[in-house]
Structures are given as structure tokens and as C-alpha cells.
PDB file of C-alpha atoms in Angstrom:
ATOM      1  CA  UNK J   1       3.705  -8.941  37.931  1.00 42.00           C
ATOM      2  CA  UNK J   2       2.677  -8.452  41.847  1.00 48.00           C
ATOM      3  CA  UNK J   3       0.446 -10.835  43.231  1.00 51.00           C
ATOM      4  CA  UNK J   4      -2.326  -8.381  43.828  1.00 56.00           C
ATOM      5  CA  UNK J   5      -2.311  -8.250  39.565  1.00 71.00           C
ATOM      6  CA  UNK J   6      -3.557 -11.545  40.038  1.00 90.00           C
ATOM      7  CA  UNK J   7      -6.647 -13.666  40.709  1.00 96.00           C
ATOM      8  CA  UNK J   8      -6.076 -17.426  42.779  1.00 97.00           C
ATOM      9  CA  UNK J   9      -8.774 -19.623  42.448  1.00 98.00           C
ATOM     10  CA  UNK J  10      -8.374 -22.609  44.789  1.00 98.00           C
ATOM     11  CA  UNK J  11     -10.036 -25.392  43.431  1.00 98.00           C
ATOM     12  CA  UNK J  12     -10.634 -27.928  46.118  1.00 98.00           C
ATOM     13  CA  UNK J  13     -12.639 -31.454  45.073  1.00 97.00           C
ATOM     14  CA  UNK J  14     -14.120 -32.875  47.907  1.00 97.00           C
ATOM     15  CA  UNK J  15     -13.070 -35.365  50.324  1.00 96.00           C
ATOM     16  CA  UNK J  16     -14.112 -39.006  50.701  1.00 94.00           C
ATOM     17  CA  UNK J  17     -17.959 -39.978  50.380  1.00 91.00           C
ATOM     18  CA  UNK J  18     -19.315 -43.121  50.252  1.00 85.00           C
ATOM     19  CA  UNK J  19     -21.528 -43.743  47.187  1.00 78.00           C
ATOM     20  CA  UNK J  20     -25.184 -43.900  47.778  1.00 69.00           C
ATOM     21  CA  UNK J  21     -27.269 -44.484  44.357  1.00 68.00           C
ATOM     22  CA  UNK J  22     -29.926 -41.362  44.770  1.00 68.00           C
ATOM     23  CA  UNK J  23     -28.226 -39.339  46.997  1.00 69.00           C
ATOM     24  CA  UNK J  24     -26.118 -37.096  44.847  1.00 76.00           C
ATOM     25  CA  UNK J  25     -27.268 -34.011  46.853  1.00 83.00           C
ATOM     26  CA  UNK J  26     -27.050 -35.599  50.240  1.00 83.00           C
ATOM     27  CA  UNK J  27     -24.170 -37.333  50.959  1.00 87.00           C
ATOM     28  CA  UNK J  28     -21.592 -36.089  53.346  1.00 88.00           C
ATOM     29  CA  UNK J  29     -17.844 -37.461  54.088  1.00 93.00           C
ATOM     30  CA  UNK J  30     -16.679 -40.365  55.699  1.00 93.00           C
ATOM     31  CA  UNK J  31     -14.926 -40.484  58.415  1.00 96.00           C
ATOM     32  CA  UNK J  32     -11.699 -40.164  56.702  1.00 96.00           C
ATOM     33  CA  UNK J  33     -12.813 -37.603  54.582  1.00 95.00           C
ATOM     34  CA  UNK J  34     -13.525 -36.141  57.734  1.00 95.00           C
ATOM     35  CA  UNK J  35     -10.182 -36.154  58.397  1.00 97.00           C
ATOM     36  CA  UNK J  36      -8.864 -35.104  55.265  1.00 96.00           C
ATOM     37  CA  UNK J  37     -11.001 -32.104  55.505  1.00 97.00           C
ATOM     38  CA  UNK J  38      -9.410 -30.938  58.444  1.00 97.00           C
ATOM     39  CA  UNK J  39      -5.812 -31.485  56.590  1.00 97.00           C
ATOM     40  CA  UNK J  40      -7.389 -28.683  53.557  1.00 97.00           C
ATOM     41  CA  UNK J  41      -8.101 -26.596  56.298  1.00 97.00           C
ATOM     42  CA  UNK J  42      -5.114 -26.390  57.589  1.00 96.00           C
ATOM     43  CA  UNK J  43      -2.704 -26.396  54.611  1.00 96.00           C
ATOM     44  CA  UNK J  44      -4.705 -22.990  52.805  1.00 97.00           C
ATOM     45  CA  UNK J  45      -5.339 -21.391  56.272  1.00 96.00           C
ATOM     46  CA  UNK J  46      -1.920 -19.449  56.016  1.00 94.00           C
ATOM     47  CA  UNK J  47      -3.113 -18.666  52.006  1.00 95.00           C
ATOM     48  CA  UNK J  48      -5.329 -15.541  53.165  1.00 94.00           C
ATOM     49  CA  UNK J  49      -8.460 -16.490  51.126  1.00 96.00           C
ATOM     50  CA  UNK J  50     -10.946 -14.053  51.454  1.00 95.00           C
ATOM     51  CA  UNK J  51     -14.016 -15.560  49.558  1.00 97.00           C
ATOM     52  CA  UNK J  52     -15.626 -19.192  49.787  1.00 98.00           C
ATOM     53  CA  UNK J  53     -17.826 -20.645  46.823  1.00 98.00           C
ATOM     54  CA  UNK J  54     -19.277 -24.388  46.528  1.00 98.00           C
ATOM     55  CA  UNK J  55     -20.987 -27.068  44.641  1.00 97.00           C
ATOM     56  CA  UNK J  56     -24.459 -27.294  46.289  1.00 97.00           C
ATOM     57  CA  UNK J  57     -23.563 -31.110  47.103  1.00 96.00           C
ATOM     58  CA  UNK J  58     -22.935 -31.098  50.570  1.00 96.00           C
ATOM     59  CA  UNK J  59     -19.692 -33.461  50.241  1.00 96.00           C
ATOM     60  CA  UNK J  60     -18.246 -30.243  48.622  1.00 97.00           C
ATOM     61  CA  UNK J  61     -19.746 -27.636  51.469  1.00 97.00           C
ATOM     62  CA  UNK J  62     -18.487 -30.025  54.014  1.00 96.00           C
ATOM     63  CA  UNK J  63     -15.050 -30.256  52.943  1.00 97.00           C
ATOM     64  CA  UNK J  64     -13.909 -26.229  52.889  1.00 98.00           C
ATOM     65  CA  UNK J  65     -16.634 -25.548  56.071  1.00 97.00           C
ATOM     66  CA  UNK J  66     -14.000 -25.733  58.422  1.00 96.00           C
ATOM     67  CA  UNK J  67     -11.641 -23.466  55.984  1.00 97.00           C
ATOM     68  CA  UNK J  68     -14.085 -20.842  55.822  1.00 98.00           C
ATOM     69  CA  UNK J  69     -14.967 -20.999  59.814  1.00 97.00           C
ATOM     70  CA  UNK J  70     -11.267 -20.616  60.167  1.00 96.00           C
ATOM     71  CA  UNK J  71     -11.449 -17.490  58.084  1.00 96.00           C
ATOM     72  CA  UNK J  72     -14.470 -16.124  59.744  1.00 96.00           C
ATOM     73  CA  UNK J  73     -16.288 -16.123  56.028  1.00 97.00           C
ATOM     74  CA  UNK J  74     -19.385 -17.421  54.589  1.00 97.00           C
ATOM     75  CA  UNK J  75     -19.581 -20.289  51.905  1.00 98.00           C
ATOM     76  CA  UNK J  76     -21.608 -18.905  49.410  1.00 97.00           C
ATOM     77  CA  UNK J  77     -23.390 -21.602  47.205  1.00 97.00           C
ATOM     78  CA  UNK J  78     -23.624 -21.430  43.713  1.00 97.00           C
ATOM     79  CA  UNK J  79     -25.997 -24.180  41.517  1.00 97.00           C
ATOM     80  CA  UNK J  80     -23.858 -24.084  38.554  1.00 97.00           C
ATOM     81  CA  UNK J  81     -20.557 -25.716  40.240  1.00 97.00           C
ATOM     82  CA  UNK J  82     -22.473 -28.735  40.849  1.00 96.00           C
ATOM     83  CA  UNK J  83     -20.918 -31.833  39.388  1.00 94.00           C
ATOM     84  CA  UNK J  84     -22.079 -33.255  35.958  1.00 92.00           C
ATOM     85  CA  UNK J  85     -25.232 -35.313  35.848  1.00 88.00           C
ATOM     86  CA  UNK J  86     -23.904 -38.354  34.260  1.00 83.00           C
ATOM     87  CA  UNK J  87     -27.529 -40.334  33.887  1.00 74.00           C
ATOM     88  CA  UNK J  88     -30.001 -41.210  36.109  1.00 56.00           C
ATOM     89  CA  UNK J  89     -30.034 -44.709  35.161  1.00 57.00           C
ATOM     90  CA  UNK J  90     -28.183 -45.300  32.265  1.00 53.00           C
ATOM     91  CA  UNK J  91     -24.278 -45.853  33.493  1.00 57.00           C
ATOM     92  CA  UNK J  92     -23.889 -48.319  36.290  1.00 56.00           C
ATOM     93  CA  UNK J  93     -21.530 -48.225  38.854  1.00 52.00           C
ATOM     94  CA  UNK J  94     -19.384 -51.028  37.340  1.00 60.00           C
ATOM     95  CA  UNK J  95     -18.759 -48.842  33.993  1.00 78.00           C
ATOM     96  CA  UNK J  96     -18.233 -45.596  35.235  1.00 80.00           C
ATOM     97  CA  UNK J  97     -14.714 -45.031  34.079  1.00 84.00           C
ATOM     98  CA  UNK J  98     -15.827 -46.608  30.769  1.00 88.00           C
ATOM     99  CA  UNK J  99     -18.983 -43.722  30.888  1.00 87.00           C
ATOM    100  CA  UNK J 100     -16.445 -41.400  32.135  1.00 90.00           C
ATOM    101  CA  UNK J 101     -13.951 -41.629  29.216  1.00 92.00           C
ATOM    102  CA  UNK J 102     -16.603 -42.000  26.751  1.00 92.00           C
ATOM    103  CA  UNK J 103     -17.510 -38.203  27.840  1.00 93.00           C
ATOM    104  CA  UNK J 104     -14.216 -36.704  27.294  1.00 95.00           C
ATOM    105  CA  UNK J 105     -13.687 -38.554  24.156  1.00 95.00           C
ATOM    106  CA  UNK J 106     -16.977 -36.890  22.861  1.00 95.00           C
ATOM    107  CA  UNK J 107     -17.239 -33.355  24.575  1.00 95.00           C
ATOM    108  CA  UNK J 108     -20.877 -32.837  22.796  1.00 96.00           C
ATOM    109  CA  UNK J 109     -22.203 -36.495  23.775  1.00 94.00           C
ATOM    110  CA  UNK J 110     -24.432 -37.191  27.055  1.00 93.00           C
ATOM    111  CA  UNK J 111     -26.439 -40.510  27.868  1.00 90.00           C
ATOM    112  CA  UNK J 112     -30.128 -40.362  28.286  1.00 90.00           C
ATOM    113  CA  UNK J 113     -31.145 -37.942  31.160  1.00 89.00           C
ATOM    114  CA  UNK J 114     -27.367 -36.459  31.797  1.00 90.00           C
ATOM    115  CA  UNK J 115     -25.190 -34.051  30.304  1.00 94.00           C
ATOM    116  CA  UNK J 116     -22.524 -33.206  27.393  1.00 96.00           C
ATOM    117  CA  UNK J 117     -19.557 -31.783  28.912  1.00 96.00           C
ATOM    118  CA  UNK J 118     -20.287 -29.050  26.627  1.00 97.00           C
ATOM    119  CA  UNK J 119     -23.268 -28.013  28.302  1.00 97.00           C
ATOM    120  CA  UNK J 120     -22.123 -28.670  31.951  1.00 97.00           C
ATOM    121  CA  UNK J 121     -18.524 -26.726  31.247  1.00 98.00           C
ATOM    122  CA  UNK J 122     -20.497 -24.014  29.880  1.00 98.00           C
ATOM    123  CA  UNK J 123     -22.797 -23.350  32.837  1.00 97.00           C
ATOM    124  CA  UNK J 124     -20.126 -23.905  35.301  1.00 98.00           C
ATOM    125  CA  UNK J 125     -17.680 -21.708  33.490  1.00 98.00           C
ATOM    126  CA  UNK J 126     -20.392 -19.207  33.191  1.00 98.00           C
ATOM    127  CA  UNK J 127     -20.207 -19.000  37.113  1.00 97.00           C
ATOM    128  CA  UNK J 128     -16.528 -18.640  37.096  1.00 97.00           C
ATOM    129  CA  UNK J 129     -16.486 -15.558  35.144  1.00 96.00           C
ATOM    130  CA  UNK J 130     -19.321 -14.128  36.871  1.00 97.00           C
ATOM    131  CA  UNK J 131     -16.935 -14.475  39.873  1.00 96.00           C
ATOM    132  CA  UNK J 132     -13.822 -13.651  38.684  1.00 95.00           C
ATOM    133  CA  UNK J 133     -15.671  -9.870  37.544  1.00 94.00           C
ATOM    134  CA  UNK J 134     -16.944  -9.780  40.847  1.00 96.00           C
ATOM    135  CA  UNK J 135     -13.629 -10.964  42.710  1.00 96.00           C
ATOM    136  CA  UNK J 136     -11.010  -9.852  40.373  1.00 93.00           C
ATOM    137  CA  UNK J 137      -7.443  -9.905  42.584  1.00 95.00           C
ATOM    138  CA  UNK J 138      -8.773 -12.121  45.531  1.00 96.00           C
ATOM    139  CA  UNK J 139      -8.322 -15.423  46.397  1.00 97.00           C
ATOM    140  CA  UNK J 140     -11.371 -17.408  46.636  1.00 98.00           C
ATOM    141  CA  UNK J 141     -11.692 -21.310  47.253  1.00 98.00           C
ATOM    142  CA  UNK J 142     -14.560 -23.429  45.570  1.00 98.00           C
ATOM    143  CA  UNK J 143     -15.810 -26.473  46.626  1.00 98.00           C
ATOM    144  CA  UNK J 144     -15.783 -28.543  43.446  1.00 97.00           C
ATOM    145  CA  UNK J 145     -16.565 -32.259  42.278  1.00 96.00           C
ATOM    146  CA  UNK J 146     -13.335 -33.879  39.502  1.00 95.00           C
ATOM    147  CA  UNK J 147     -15.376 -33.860  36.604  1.00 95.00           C
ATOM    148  CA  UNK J 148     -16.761 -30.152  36.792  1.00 97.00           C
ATOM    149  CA  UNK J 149     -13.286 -28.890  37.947  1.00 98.00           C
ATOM    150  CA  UNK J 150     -11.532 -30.847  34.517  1.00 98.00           C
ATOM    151  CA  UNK J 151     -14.832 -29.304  32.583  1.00 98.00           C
ATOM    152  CA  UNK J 152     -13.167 -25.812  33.966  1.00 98.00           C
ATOM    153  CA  UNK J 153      -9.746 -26.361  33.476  1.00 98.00           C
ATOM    154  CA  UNK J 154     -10.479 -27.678  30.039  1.00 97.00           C
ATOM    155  CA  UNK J 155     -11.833 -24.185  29.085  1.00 97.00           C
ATOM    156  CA  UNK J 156      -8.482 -22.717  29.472  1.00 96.00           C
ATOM    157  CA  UNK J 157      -6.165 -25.503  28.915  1.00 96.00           C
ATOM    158  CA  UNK J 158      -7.787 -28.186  26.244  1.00 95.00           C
ATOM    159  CA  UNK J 159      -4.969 -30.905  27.387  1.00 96.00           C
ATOM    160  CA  UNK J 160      -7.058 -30.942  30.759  1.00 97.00           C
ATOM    161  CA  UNK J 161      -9.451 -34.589  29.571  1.00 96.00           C
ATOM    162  CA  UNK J 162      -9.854 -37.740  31.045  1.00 96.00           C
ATOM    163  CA  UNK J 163      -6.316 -38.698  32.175  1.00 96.00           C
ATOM    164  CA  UNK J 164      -6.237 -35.774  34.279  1.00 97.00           C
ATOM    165  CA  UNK J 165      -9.891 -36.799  35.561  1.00 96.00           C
ATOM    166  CA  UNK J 166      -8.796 -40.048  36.786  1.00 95.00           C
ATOM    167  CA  UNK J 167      -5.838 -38.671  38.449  1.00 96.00           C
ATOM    168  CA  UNK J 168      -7.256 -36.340  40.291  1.00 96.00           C
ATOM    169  CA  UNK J 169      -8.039 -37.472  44.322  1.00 96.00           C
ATOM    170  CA  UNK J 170     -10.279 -37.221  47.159  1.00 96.00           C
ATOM    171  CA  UNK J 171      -9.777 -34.440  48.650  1.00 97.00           C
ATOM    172  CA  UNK J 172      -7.449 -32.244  45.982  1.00 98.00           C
ATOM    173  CA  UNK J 173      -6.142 -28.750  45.297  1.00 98.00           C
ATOM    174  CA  UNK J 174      -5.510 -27.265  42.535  1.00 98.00           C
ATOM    175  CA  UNK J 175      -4.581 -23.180  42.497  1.00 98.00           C
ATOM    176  CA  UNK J 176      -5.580 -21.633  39.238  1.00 98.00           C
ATOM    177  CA  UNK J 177      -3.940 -18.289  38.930  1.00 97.00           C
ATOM    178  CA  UNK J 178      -5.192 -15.719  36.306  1.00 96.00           C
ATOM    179  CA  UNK J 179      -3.703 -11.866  35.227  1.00 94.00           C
ATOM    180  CA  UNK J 180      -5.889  -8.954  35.517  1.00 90.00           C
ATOM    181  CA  UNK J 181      -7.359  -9.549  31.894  1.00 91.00           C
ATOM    182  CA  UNK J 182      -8.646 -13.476  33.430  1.00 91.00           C
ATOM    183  CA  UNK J 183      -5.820 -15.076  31.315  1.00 92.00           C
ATOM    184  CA  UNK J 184      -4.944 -18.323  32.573  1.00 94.00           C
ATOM    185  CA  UNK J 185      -1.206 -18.281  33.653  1.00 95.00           C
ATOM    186  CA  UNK J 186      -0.956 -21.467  35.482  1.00 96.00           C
ATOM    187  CA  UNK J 187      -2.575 -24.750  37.195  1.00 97.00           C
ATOM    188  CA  UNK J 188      -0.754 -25.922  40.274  1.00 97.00           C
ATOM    189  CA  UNK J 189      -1.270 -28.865  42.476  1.00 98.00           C
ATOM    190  CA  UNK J 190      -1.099 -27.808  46.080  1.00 97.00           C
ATOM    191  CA  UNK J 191      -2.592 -31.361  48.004  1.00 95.00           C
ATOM    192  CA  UNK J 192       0.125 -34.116  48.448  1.00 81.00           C
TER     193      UNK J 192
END
């Protein structure tokens, strides 16, 4: 199969960002994510993307900006890719693995106020497809958050859960490649 049979997604979770309760929305990157940022830049600059989607959250925007500069392309910004709402008040910050692995263990439960992965793999693979039918054979990068990107890769691979979740880091890549009928062939790490 020749690569231009194929579609790349780049899935890059953002880089570092200091917690602030409220500010889901708002929050940049430290100054190491900062950093890090600049290290995504440079490692897919030589992959030719050609089309930039992201998480509305600007510690996703901010962390494949300088990417897309580099490319001379817009980041387009799509709702849907926006991480999970977990609860507005019902998981502290002291259980949120606990919260976290409660999710994946129950794909159809969500606390008070948040979201079953169910429902938030379903909108954000909705958005996928919608791009992959627009951008069939490119390469395109999305700014992602870890849960929504395991939500996606869970749609095509079911072994993709909570281990994978917590093993995932700030910043990471993950190329998704797809055949021309948007068949998953395989998920690779490409951050180190």
C-alpha cells in the first residue's frame, strides 16, 4: 500500500499545565511545557502535515501553534475534541486516578454534572470521521487532551482503557494511520 492510500492522524496531548480548579478552558503551559512544545514542533516539522485541528482548551492550541506557524497553516478548532468533563464538583483532585479508572471500568457511567465515556467518545469520534471524509490521504495533527485521545483510540482498538490513560505523558504523540476505507491499521508512539 503507498502512503498516499493512507490517512496519518497525529495525535498530540498537550504539554505541561498547571492545574487551576475553574479554568479548564483557560489555562496555558508552563514554562516547561513551553519548552516541550517547541520539541513537538520540531520532531513532526519534517512529517509534511498539511492540516491542524484542536481541542478548544488553549493548553492544546498552544502546544501544536508553533507546528502549524512552522507549516504556514491555520489551527482550526473543533468543540467536540475537547477533553471529557469529569464533574464540576464531584471528583477532587486527590481521587482523580480513582475517578479516572472508575470511568474506564464503566464506559456508560459519569458522576453528577460530567460525562460517560460513551457519550464523550461518541461526539469526539463523530468529529474524527467528519475529518477523515473531509481529509482522506493527508496528514493532519490534533491537539488533544489523554482521556479524549484513549476515548478515540478505544473506538478502534477496545484494549486502549485506563492503563494506557495513565501512561500516556505531557506532551505525547501518537500517529494513527488508517487505509482508504478509515480502517485502523496501526497506533504508533512517536514522542520519547
Amino acid at each position: 500500500m503507498s502512503a498516499e492510500a493512507y490517512t496519518s492522524l497525529y495525535f498530540v496531548r498537550h504539554a505541561e499545565s498547571r492545574f487551576i480548579e475553574g479554568q479548564e478552558r483557560e489555562r496555558g503551559l508552563t514554562e516547561q511545557g513551553d519548552l516541550d512544545a517547541k520539541k513537538v514542533a520540531q520532531l513532526l516539522h519534517k512529517e509534511d502535515v498539511e492540516v491542524f485541528y484542536s481541542s478548544p482548551f488553549l493548553r492544546a492550541v498552544h502546544t501544536i501553534q508553533r507546528l502549524a506557524d512552522l507549516c504556514g497553516k491555520s489551527v482550526f478548532i473543533e468543540e467536540d475534541l475537547r477533553e471529557r468533563t469529569l464533574s464540576c464538583s464531584h471528583v477532587k483532585h486527590d481521587d482523580f486516578h480513582e475517578a479516572k479508572r472508575q470511568l474506564y471500568d464503566d464506559i456508560a457511567f459519569a458522576f453528577p454534572g460530567g460525562e460517560s465515556g460513551i457519550q464523550a467518545q461518541k461526539r469526539a469520534v463523530n468529529t474524527i470521521e467528519q475529518m477523515l471524509g473531509e481529509h482522506r490521504g493527508k496528514k493532519v495533527v490534533i491537539g488533544t487532551h489523554g482521556d479524549i485521545m484513549t476515548l478515540i483510540f478505544q473506538h478502534y482498538n477496545p484494549s486502549y482503557g485506563f492503563e494506557f490513560w495513565k501512561s500516556t505523558t505531557m506532551p505525547d504523540i501518537y500517529r494513527m494511520d488508517l487505509d482508504q476505507t478509515d480502517k485502523m491499521l496501526e497506533i504508533t508512539r512517536m514522542w520519547e
